[in-house]
Amino acid sequence: MKRYILVLILILIPLYSFGDDLESTVSDAFELYSVNNFAEAAPMFEEAYYMAKKNTPKDISSRFRTSLYAALSYRGMQDYQQASAWFAVSLALAEKAKDLYDIPTLLSYIAESERMAGNARKAEEYYAKALLYSDLTDRDKAVLYYGLAESRRINENYTGSKESCDNALHYAGNLKLYKILSSCDIIYGEYYRVNKDYAKAMYYFTRAHDTSRARKYSDILVPALNGMGLTSEALHRSDAAREYFEQAFFAAVENGAVDNTDIIYKKIISYMPENGSFKYQGDKAFELAGLEYLDDDTSLLLYSLSALYYRTGQRYKELYPAAEAGYNLALTLSEQNQAAEFLYDMSLSLLKSEEYEECAARSEEAISRLKSSDKKNLLKDAYIVQSDCLYNLGYYKQAYESLENAITHAKLSEHEELDKRLEEIKEKLNLIEDAE
């Protein structure tokens, strides 16, 4: 593949024969671009493009460079829809210039931008067009075939994706393109997982995991762990699945790849046991929740996960601060369902800390919120907590009433144990009445 584009990218301030205003705009734009201030550079390159189009319409070079750098600026901002549109402008100009510019590279830029924007079918078309050119190097072919493989994977064409990776690795040869090798391991893993060859799927996901850890490929580590979790899930190994999903969740947060954390979070929740030792996970989630660069929604997921780990692991001392921080954030985000659960966690922590007065108040508030939330599965437990707190405060009649409410929300299998507790409270009430 010709290298004109790559040379152009390295030349930050090419010479222009523009008017003073245009030259000043271009110069300022390149200065911003050179320090990665893409947000301010992009509109300036756009302005320069339209100025060149108006003042020197036959000067393809001027318009090409300004449109190219507008595209590169949007690419730097990860605004891939805009990047694709401006790369397309550059491509249209390049096609008029008779081999002056590197068409395959522009096609690959458009393909990459479309893929990153979620338009995988369009990306496939552009990768295929780029691969039609005859002057591609083995490295170029390896990169293009991998992009095609990734686009096909997104489109759930796992067989086509695997075939494209086969081609990518053929051309990669001895080029030591480890990123492509590891990325194709993810694609192979997906292919074999979908086709229920779980042994091979786990082999490729594990190899991608090991390589990404060694070479610090965070963008490969998360899908590798997620693939290991999904494969374990298919094998009905719930504990292993949860552990892999946990690792994927934490790795995603630590590396800023939080787009799919809500999906991984739901996987963790679905495989949480009723008890276990989860202090490390609780501490880890609570620590990560405070990272400044995280968005509030991700922080809320982490506080929720931390509280759940502490509750499951019976770490009641650590439970309260995690639940309190989560509760405050949930109120800020108007997440009433999550706020209700955090209130329950706080009341449970207070009960175990023998802070019965505050526990009674928090449990009352928790019950009120839980009734109007989708967390009604916690109502039985919240009434039990309230009953225990009231009992320890000497309010036996109210404790009895709370436990009766708990029974109405309990499973039939739980009634016997709760009935025994009701009898104990009733005996206490009878003793008091007799004494009076």
CSV table of C-alpha atoms in Angstrom, one decimal:
chain,number,residue,atom,x,y,z
A,1,MET,CA,0.0,0.0,0.0
A,2,LYS,CA,1.3,3.4,-0.9
A,3,ARG,CA,2.3,5.6,2.1
A,4,TYR,CA,1.2,9.1,1.0
A,5,ILE,CA,-1.5,9.3,3.7
A,6,LEU,CA,1.0,8.3,6.4
A,7,VAL,CA,3.4,11.0,5.2
A,8,LEU,CA,0.6,13.5,5.2
A,9,ILE,CA,-0.3,12.7,8.8
A,10,LEU,CA,3.2,13.4,9.9
A,11,ILE,CA,3.4,16.8,8.2
A,12,LEU,CA,1.5,19.0,10.7
A,13,ILE,CA,1.8,22.3,8.8
A,14,PRO,CA,1.9,21.8,5.1
A,15,LEU,CA,2.3,24.8,2.8
A,16,TYR,CA,-0.8,26.4,1.5
A,17,SER,CA,-1.4,29.1,-1.1
A,18,PHE,CA,-4.4,30.6,0.7
A,19,GLY,CA,-5.5,34.0,1.6
A,20,ASP,CA,-4.5,35.4,5.0
A,21,ASP,CA,-7.7,34.3,6.7
A,22,LEU,CA,-7.6,30.8,5.4
A,23,GLU,CA,-3.9,30.4,6.1
A,24,SER,CA,-4.4,31.6,9.7
A,25,THR,CA,-7.3,29.2,10.2
A,26,VAL,CA,-5.3,26.3,8.9
A,27,SER,CA,-2.3,27.2,11.0
A,28,ASP,CA,-4.3,27.5,14.2
A,29,ALA,CA,-6.1,24.2,13.5
A,30,PHE,CA,-2.8,22.3,13.0
A,31,GLU,CA,-1.4,23.9,16.2
A,32,LEU,CA,-4.4,22.5,18.1
A,33,TYR,CA,-4.2,19.2,16.3
A,34,SER,CA,-0.5,18.8,17.2
A,35,VAL,CA,-1.3,18.9,21.0
A,36,ASN,CA,-4.3,16.6,20.6
A,37,ASN,CA,-6.9,19.3,21.1
A,38,PHE,CA,-9.2,17.6,18.6
A,39,ALA,CA,-12.4,19.1,19.9
A,40,GLU,CA,-11.3,22.6,18.9
A,41,ALA,CA,-9.3,21.5,15.8
A,42,ALA,CA,-12.1,19.7,14.1
A,43,PRO,CA,-14.5,22.7,13.5
A,44,MET,CA,-11.5,24.8,12.4
A,45,PHE,CA,-10.5,22.2,9.8
A,46,GLU,CA,-14.1,22.1,8.6
A,47,GLU,CA,-14.2,25.9,8.3
A,48,ALA,CA,-10.9,25.8,6.4
A,49,TYR,CA,-12.3,23.1,4.0
A,50,TYR,CA,-15.4,25.3,3.2
A,51,MET,CA,-13.2,28.4,2.7
A,52,ALA,CA,-10.9,26.4,0.3
A,53,LYS,CA,-14.0,25.0,-1.5
A,54,LYS,CA,-15.3,28.5,-2.0
A,55,ASN,CA,-12.1,30.4,-2.8
A,56,THR,CA,-10.1,27.8,-4.7
A,57,PRO,CA,-12.6,25.2,-5.9
A,58,LYS,CA,-10.1,23.6,-8.3
A,59,ASP,CA,-7.5,23.1,-5.7
A,60,ILE,CA,-8.1,19.5,-4.7
A,61,SER,CA,-5.0,19.4,-2.5
A,62,SER,CA,-6.2,22.1,-0.2
A,63,ARG,CA,-9.6,20.6,0.3
A,64,PHE,CA,-8.2,17.1,0.7
A,65,ARG,CA,-5.9,18.0,3.5
A,66,THR,CA,-8.4,20.0,5.4
A,67,SER,CA,-11.1,17.3,5.1
A,68,LEU,CA,-8.6,14.6,6.0
A,69,TYR,CA,-7.5,16.4,9.2
A,70,ALA,CA,-11.1,17.1,10.1
A,71,ALA,CA,-11.7,13.4,9.9
A,72,LEU,CA,-8.6,12.6,11.9
A,73,SER,CA,-9.6,15.1,14.5
A,74,TYR,CA,-13.1,13.5,14.9
A,75,ARG,CA,-11.4,10.1,15.0
A,76,GLY,CA,-9.2,11.4,17.8
A,77,MET,CA,-12.4,12.4,19.6
A,78,GLN,CA,-13.9,9.0,19.0
A,79,ASP,CA,-16.8,10.6,17.1
A,80,TYR,CA,-16.6,7.9,14.5
A,81,GLN,CA,-19.8,8.9,12.6
A,82,GLN,CA,-18.4,12.3,11.8
A,83,ALA,CA,-14.9,10.8,11.1
A,84,SER,CA,-16.4,8.5,8.6
A,85,ALA,CA,-18.3,11.3,6.8
A,86,TRP,CA,-15.2,13.4,6.5
A,87,PHE,CA,-13.0,10.5,5.4
A,88,ALA,CA,-15.6,9.9,2.7
A,89,VAL,CA,-15.2,13.5,1.6
A,90,SER,CA,-11.4,13.0,1.4
A,91,LEU,CA,-11.9,9.7,-0.5
A,92,ALA,CA,-14.1,11.5,-3.1
A,93,LEU,CA,-11.4,14.1,-3.7
A,94,ALA,CA,-8.7,11.5,-3.8
A,95,GLU,CA,-10.5,9.5,-6.5
A,96,LYS,CA,-10.4,12.6,-8.7
A,97,ALA,CA,-6.6,13.1,-8.3
A,98,LYS,CA,-5.4,10.0,-10.3
A,99,ASP,CA,-3.2,8.1,-7.8
A,100,LEU,CA,-2.1,11.2,-5.9
A,101,TYR,CA,-3.4,9.8,-2.7
A,102,ASP,CA,-3.6,6.4,-1.0
A,103,ILE,CA,-7.1,5.1,-1.8
A,104,PRO,CA,-6.9,1.8,0.2
A,105,THR,CA,-5.8,3.6,3.3
A,106,LEU,CA,-8.7,6.0,3.1
A,107,LEU,CA,-11.1,3.0,2.5
A,108,SER,CA,-9.6,1.4,5.6
A,109,TYR,CA,-10.1,4.5,7.7
A,110,ILE,CA,-13.8,4.7,6.6
A,111,ALA,CA,-14.2,1.0,7.3
A,112,GLU,CA,-12.7,1.4,10.8
A,113,SER,CA,-14.8,4.4,11.6
A,114,GLU,CA,-18.0,2.7,10.4
A,115,ARG,CA,-17.2,-0.4,12.5
A,116,MET,CA,-16.5,1.7,15.6
A,117,ALA,CA,-19.7,3.6,15.0
A,118,GLY,CA,-21.6,0.3,15.1
A,119,ASN,CA,-22.3,0.2,11.3
A,120,ALA,CA,-20.6,-3.2,10.8
A,121,ARG,CA,-22.3,-4.0,7.5
A,122,LYS,CA,-21.0,-0.8,5.9
A,123,ALA,CA,-17.6,-1.5,7.4
A,124,GLU,CA,-17.5,-4.9,5.7
A,125,GLU,CA,-18.2,-3.2,2.4
A,126,TYR,CA,-15.3,-0.8,2.8
A,127,TYR,CA,-12.8,-3.4,4.0
A,128,ALA,CA,-13.8,-5.6,1.0
A,129,LYS,CA,-13.2,-2.7,-1.4
A,130,ALA,CA,-9.8,-1.9,0.1
A,131,LEU,CA,-8.7,-5.6,-0.2
A,132,LEU,CA,-9.4,-5.4,-4.0
A,133,TYR,CA,-6.3,-3.3,-4.5
A,134,SER,CA,-3.2,-5.1,-5.9
A,135,ASP,CA,-0.4,-3.0,-4.3
A,136,LEU,CA,-1.1,-4.0,-0.7
A,137,THR,CA,1.7,-5.3,1.5
A,138,ASP,CA,1.3,-8.4,3.7
A,139,ARG,CA,0.9,-6.1,6.7
A,140,ASP,CA,-1.8,-4.1,5.0
A,141,LYS,CA,-3.7,-7.3,4.1
A,142,ALA,CA,-3.4,-8.6,7.7
A,143,VAL,CA,-4.8,-5.4,9.1
A,144,LEU,CA,-7.7,-5.3,6.6
A,145,TYR,CA,-8.6,-8.9,6.9
A,146,TYR,CA,-8.7,-8.5,10.7
A,147,GLY,CA,-11.0,-5.5,10.4
A,148,LEU,CA,-13.2,-7.5,8.1
A,149,ALA,CA,-13.2,-10.4,10.6
A,150,GLU,CA,-14.2,-8.1,13.5
A,151,SER,CA,-17.0,-6.5,11.4
A,152,ARG,CA,-18.3,-10.0,10.6
A,153,ARG,CA,-18.2,-11.0,14.2
A,154,ILE,CA,-20.3,-8.0,15.2
A,155,ASN,CA,-22.8,-9.1,12.5
A,156,GLU,CA,-22.8,-12.5,14.1
A,157,ASN,CA,-21.3,-14.1,11.0
A,158,TYR,CA,-19.0,-16.3,13.0
A,159,THR,CA,-18.0,-18.6,10.2
A,160,GLY,CA,-17.1,-15.6,7.9
A,161,SER,CA,-15.3,-13.9,10.8
A,162,LYS,CA,-13.2,-17.0,11.4
A,163,GLU,CA,-12.3,-17.3,7.7
A,164,SER,CA,-11.2,-13.6,7.6
A,165,CYS,CA,-9.0,-14.2,10.7
A,166,ASP,CA,-7.5,-17.2,8.9
A,167,ASN,CA,-6.5,-14.9,6.1
A,168,ALA,CA,-5.3,-12.2,8.5
A,169,LEU,CA,-3.0,-14.6,10.2
A,170,HIS,CA,-1.8,-16.0,6.8
A,171,TYR,CA,-0.5,-12.6,5.8
A,172,ALA,CA,0.7,-11.7,9.3
A,173,GLY,CA,3.2,-14.5,9.0
A,174,ASN,CA,6.3,-13.6,10.9
A,175,LEU,CA,5.4,-9.9,11.2
A,176,LYS,CA,4.9,-10.3,15.0
A,177,LEU,CA,1.5,-8.6,14.9
A,178,TYR,CA,0.6,-9.8,18.4
A,179,LYS,CA,-2.4,-7.6,18.7
A,180,ILE,CA,-4.0,-9.2,15.6
A,181,LEU,CA,-3.0,-12.7,16.8
A,182,SER,CA,-4.7,-12.1,20.2
A,183,SER,CA,-7.7,-10.4,18.7
A,184,CYS,CA,-8.2,-13.4,16.3
A,185,ASP,CA,-8.0,-15.7,19.4
A,186,ILE,CA,-11.1,-13.9,20.6
A,187,ILE,CA,-12.8,-14.4,17.3
A,188,TYR,CA,-11.8,-18.1,17.2
A,189,GLY,CA,-13.1,-18.5,20.8
A,190,GLU,CA,-16.5,-17.0,19.8
A,191,TYR,CA,-16.7,-19.2,16.7
A,192,TYR,CA,-16.1,-22.4,18.8
A,193,ARG,CA,-18.4,-21.2,21.6
A,194,VAL,CA,-21.3,-20.6,19.3
A,195,ASN,CA,-20.7,-24.0,17.7
A,196,LYS,CA,-20.6,-25.6,21.2
A,197,ASP,CA,-17.0,-26.8,21.0
A,198,TYR,CA,-16.4,-25.4,24.5
A,199,ALA,CA,-12.9,-27.0,24.9
A,200,LYS,CA,-11.5,-25.2,21.9
A,201,ALA,CA,-13.4,-22.0,22.9
A,202,MET,CA,-11.8,-22.0,26.3
A,203,TYR,CA,-8.4,-22.7,24.8
A,204,TYR,CA,-8.5,-19.6,22.6
A,205,PHE,CA,-10.1,-17.4,25.2
A,206,THR,CA,-7.5,-18.4,27.7
A,207,ARG,CA,-4.7,-17.9,25.3
A,208,ALA,CA,-6.0,-14.4,24.5
A,209,HIS,CA,-6.3,-13.7,28.2
A,210,ASP,CA,-2.7,-14.8,28.9
A,211,THR,CA,-1.3,-12.8,26.0
A,212,SER,CA,-3.3,-9.7,26.8
A,213,ARG,CA,-2.1,-9.8,30.5
A,214,ALA,CA,1.5,-10.2,29.4
A,215,ARG,CA,1.4,-7.4,26.8
A,216,LYS,CA,-1.1,-5.2,28.6
A,217,TYR,CA,-3.8,-5.3,25.9
A,218,SER,CA,-6.7,-4.1,28.0
A,219,ASP,CA,-9.1,-4.0,25.1
A,220,ILE,CA,-8.5,-7.7,24.6
A,221,LEU,CA,-8.3,-8.7,28.2
A,222,VAL,CA,-12.0,-7.8,28.9
A,223,PRO,CA,-13.5,-9.8,26.0
A,224,ALA,CA,-11.2,-12.7,26.8
A,225,LEU,CA,-12.5,-12.9,30.3
A,226,ASN,CA,-16.0,-12.3,29.2
A,227,GLY,CA,-15.6,-15.2,26.7
A,228,MET,CA,-14.3,-17.4,29.5
A,229,GLY,CA,-17.3,-16.5,31.6
A,230,LEU,CA,-19.8,-17.2,28.8
A,231,THR,CA,-18.1,-20.6,28.1
A,232,SER,CA,-18.2,-21.5,31.7
A,233,GLU,CA,-21.9,-20.5,31.8
A,234,ALA,CA,-22.6,-22.8,28.8
A,235,LEU,CA,-20.8,-25.6,30.8
A,236,HIS,CA,-23.1,-24.8,33.8
A,237,ARG,CA,-20.0,-23.9,35.9
A,238,SER,CA,-21.7,-21.1,37.8
A,239,ASP,CA,-18.9,-20.3,40.2
A,240,ALA,CA,-16.2,-20.2,37.5
A,241,ALA,CA,-18.6,-18.1,35.3
A,242,ARG,CA,-19.1,-15.6,38.1
A,243,GLU,CA,-15.4,-15.3,38.8
A,244,TYR,CA,-14.5,-14.6,35.2
A,245,PHE,CA,-17.3,-12.1,34.9
A,246,GLU,CA,-16.0,-10.4,38.1
A,247,GLN,CA,-12.5,-10.1,36.6
A,248,ALA,CA,-13.9,-8.8,33.3
A,249,PHE,CA,-16.0,-6.2,35.2
A,250,PHE,CA,-13.1,-4.9,37.3
A,251,ALA,CA,-10.7,-4.9,34.3
A,252,ALA,CA,-13.2,-3.0,32.2
A,253,VAL,CA,-13.6,-0.3,35.0
A,254,GLU,CA,-9.9,0.0,35.6
A,255,ASN,CA,-9.2,0.5,31.9
A,256,GLY,CA,-12.1,2.8,31.1
A,257,ALA,CA,-13.9,0.3,28.9
A,258,VAL,CA,-17.3,0.6,30.6
A,259,ASP,CA,-19.6,0.4,27.7
A,260,ASN,CA,-20.8,-3.1,28.5
A,261,THR,CA,-20.3,-3.2,32.3
A,262,ASP,CA,-24.1,-3.2,32.9
A,263,ILE,CA,-24.4,-6.5,31.0
A,264,ILE,CA,-21.4,-8.1,32.8
A,265,TYR,CA,-22.9,-6.8,36.1
A,266,LYS,CA,-26.2,-8.6,35.5
A,267,LYS,CA,-24.2,-11.8,34.8
A,268,ILE,CA,-22.4,-11.5,38.1
A,269,ILE,CA,-25.7,-11.0,40.0
A,270,SER,CA,-27.3,-14.0,38.3
A,271,TYR,CA,-24.5,-16.3,39.6
A,272,MET,CA,-24.1,-14.9,43.1
A,273,PRO,CA,-24.5,-17.6,45.8
A,274,GLU,CA,-26.4,-17.1,49.0
A,275,ASN,CA,-23.2,-17.1,51.1
A,276,GLY,CA,-19.5,-17.1,50.7
A,277,SER,CA,-16.4,-15.1,51.5
A,278,PHE,CA,-16.2,-12.0,49.3
A,279,LYS,CA,-14.2,-9.4,51.2
A,280,TYR,CA,-11.7,-8.9,48.5
A,281,GLN,CA,-14.4,-8.4,45.8
A,282,GLY,CA,-16.3,-6.0,48.1
A,283,ASP,CA,-13.2,-4.0,48.9
A,284,LYS,CA,-12.2,-3.9,45.2
A,285,ALA,CA,-15.6,-2.7,44.0
A,286,PHE,CA,-15.9,-0.1,46.7
A,287,GLU,CA,-12.4,1.3,45.9
A,288,LEU,CA,-13.1,1.4,42.2
A,289,ALA,CA,-16.5,3.2,42.7
A,290,GLY,CA,-14.6,6.2,43.9
A,291,LEU,CA,-12.5,6.7,40.8
A,292,GLU,CA,-12.8,10.2,39.5
A,293,TYR,CA,-13.0,9.4,35.8
A,294,LEU,CA,-16.0,7.0,36.2
A,295,ASP,CA,-19.5,8.1,35.2
A,296,ASP,CA,-22.1,8.0,37.9
A,297,ASP,CA,-24.0,5.1,36.5
A,298,THR,CA,-20.9,2.9,36.6
A,299,SER,CA,-20.0,4.1,40.1
A,300,LEU,CA,-23.6,3.1,41.2
A,301,LEU,CA,-23.1,-0.4,39.7
A,302,LEU,CA,-19.9,-0.7,41.7
A,303,TYR,CA,-21.5,0.5,45.0
A,304,SER,CA,-24.3,-2.0,44.4
A,305,LEU,CA,-21.9,-4.8,43.7
A,306,SER,CA,-19.8,-3.9,46.7
A,307,ALA,CA,-22.8,-3.9,49.0
A,308,LEU,CA,-23.9,-7.2,47.6
A,309,TYR,CA,-20.5,-8.8,48.2
A,310,TYR,CA,-20.4,-7.5,51.8
A,311,ARG,CA,-23.9,-8.7,52.5
A,312,THR,CA,-23.3,-12.1,51.0
A,313,GLY,CA,-20.0,-12.4,52.9
A,314,GLN,CA,-21.6,-11.2,56.1
A,315,ARG,CA,-19.1,-8.3,56.3
A,316,TYR,CA,-21.6,-6.0,58.1
A,317,LYS,CA,-19.2,-3.4,59.3
A,318,GLU,CA,-18.0,-2.8,55.7
A,319,LEU,CA,-21.5,-3.0,54.4
A,320,TYR,CA,-22.8,0.3,55.9
A,321,PRO,CA,-20.3,2.8,54.2
A,322,ALA,CA,-20.7,1.1,50.8
A,323,ALA,CA,-24.5,1.2,51.1
A,324,GLU,CA,-24.5,4.8,52.4
A,325,ALA,CA,-22.3,6.0,49.5
A,326,GLY,CA,-24.5,4.1,47.0
A,327,TYR,CA,-27.7,5.4,48.6
A,328,ASN,CA,-26.6,9.0,48.3
A,329,LEU,CA,-25.5,8.5,44.6
A,330,ALA,CA,-28.8,6.7,43.9
A,331,LEU,CA,-30.8,9.7,45.2
A,332,THR,CA,-28.7,12.0,43.0
A,333,LEU,CA,-29.5,9.8,39.9
A,334,SER,CA,-33.2,9.3,41.0
A,335,GLU,CA,-32.6,5.6,41.0
A,336,GLN,CA,-35.3,4.7,43.5
A,337,ASN,CA,-35.1,1.0,43.2
A,338,GLN,CA,-31.4,1.0,44.0
A,339,ALA,CA,-31.9,3.5,46.8
A,340,ALA,CA,-34.4,1.1,48.4
A,341,GLU,CA,-32.0,-1.8,48.3
A,342,PHE,CA,-29.2,0.3,49.8
A,343,LEU,CA,-31.5,1.3,52.6
A,344,TYR,CA,-32.1,-2.3,53.4
A,345,ASP,CA,-28.4,-2.9,53.5
A,346,MET,CA,-27.9,0.0,55.9
A,347,SER,CA,-30.6,-1.3,58.2
A,348,LEU,CA,-29.1,-4.8,58.2
A,349,SER,CA,-25.7,-3.4,59.0
A,350,LEU,CA,-27.1,-1.4,61.9
A,351,LEU,CA,-28.9,-4.4,63.2
A,352,LYS,CA,-25.7,-6.4,63.3
A,353,SER,CA,-23.9,-3.5,64.9
A,354,GLU,CA,-26.6,-3.4,67.6
A,355,GLU,CA,-27.6,0.2,66.8
A,356,TYR,CA,-31.3,-0.7,67.2
A,357,GLU,CA,-32.9,2.8,67.2
A,358,GLU,CA,-31.3,3.9,63.9
A,359,CYS,CA,-31.9,0.4,62.5
A,360,ALA,CA,-35.7,0.7,63.3
A,361,ALA,CA,-35.8,4.1,61.5
A,362,ARG,CA,-33.8,2.9,58.5
A,363,SER,CA,-35.8,-0.3,58.1
A,364,GLU,CA,-39.1,1.6,58.2
A,365,GLU,CA,-37.8,3.8,55.4
A,366,ALA,CA,-36.5,0.8,53.5
A,367,ILE,CA,-39.8,-1.0,53.7
A,368,SER,CA,-41.6,2.1,52.5
A,369,ARG,CA,-39.4,2.4,49.4
A,370,LEU,CA,-39.3,-1.3,48.7
A,371,LYS,CA,-43.1,-1.5,48.5
A,372,SER,CA,-43.0,0.9,45.5
A,373,SER,CA,-39.9,-0.6,43.9
A,374,ASP,CA,-39.0,-3.7,41.8
A,375,LYS,CA,-37.0,-5.0,44.8
A,376,LYS,CA,-40.0,-6.5,46.5
A,377,ASN,CA,-38.0,-9.7,47.0
A,378,LEU,CA,-36.3,-7.9,49.8
A,379,LEU,CA,-39.5,-7.0,51.7
A,380,LYS,CA,-39.6,-10.2,53.7
A,381,ASP,CA,-36.0,-9.6,54.9
A,382,ALA,CA,-36.6,-5.9,55.6
A,383,TYR,CA,-39.6,-6.8,57.8
A,384,ILE,CA,-37.4,-9.4,59.7
A,385,VAL,CA,-34.7,-6.8,60.3
A,386,GLN,CA,-37.3,-4.3,61.5
A,387,SER,CA,-38.8,-6.9,63.8
A,388,ASP,CA,-35.5,-7.8,65.3
A,389,CYS,CA,-34.6,-4.2,65.9
A,390,LEU,CA,-38.0,-3.4,67.5
A,391,TYR,CA,-37.7,-6.6,69.7
A,392,ASN,CA,-34.3,-5.5,71.0
A,393,LEU,CA,-35.8,-2.1,71.8
A,394,GLY,CA,-38.5,-3.7,73.8
A,395,TYR,CA,-41.3,-3.0,71.4
A,396,TYR,CA,-42.6,-6.6,71.3
A,397,LYS,CA,-46.0,-5.9,69.9
A,398,GLN,CA,-44.6,-3.9,67.0
A,399,ALA,CA,-42.0,-6.6,66.5
A,400,TYR,CA,-44.7,-9.2,66.3
A,401,GLU,CA,-46.6,-7.2,63.7
A,402,SER,CA,-43.5,-6.7,61.6
A,403,LEU,CA,-42.8,-10.5,61.6
A,404,GLU,CA,-46.4,-11.2,60.6
A,405,ASN,CA,-45.8,-8.9,57.6
A,406,ALA,CA,-42.6,-10.8,56.8
A,407,ILE,CA,-44.6,-14.0,56.6
A,408,THR,CA,-47.0,-12.6,54.0
A,409,HIS,CA,-44.0,-12.0,51.7
A,410,ALA,CA,-42.2,-15.2,52.5
A,411,LYS,CA,-42.1,-18.5,50.6
A,412,LEU,CA,-44.0,-21.4,52.1
A,413,SER,CA,-40.8,-23.2,52.9
A,414,GLU,CA,-39.8,-20.2,55.1
A,415,HIS,CA,-43.0,-20.1,57.1
A,416,GLU,CA,-42.1,-22.8,59.7
A,417,GLU,CA,-39.0,-20.9,60.9
A,418,LEU,CA,-40.8,-17.6,61.0
A,419,ASP,CA,-43.8,-19.1,62.8
A,420,LYS,CA,-41.4,-20.3,65.5
A,421,ARG,CA,-40.0,-16.8,65.9
A,422,LEU,CA,-43.6,-15.5,66.2
A,423,GLU,CA,-44.3,-17.9,69.0
A,424,GLU,CA,-41.2,-16.7,70.8
A,425,ILE,CA,-42.3,-13.1,70.6
A,426,LYS,CA,-45.8,-14.1,71.6
A,427,GLU,CA,-44.5,-15.8,74.7
A,428,LYS,CA,-42.7,-12.7,75.6
A,429,LEU,CA,-45.8,-10.6,75.2
A,430,ASN,CA,-47.8,-13.1,77.4
A,431,LEU,CA,-45.1,-12.9,80.1
A,432,ILE,CA,-45.4,-9.1,80.1
A,433,GLU,CA,-49.2,-9.3,80.3
A,434,ASP,CA,-49.1,-11.7,83.2
A,435,ALA,CA,-46.6,-9.5,85.0
A,436,GLU,CA,-48.9,-6.6,84.6
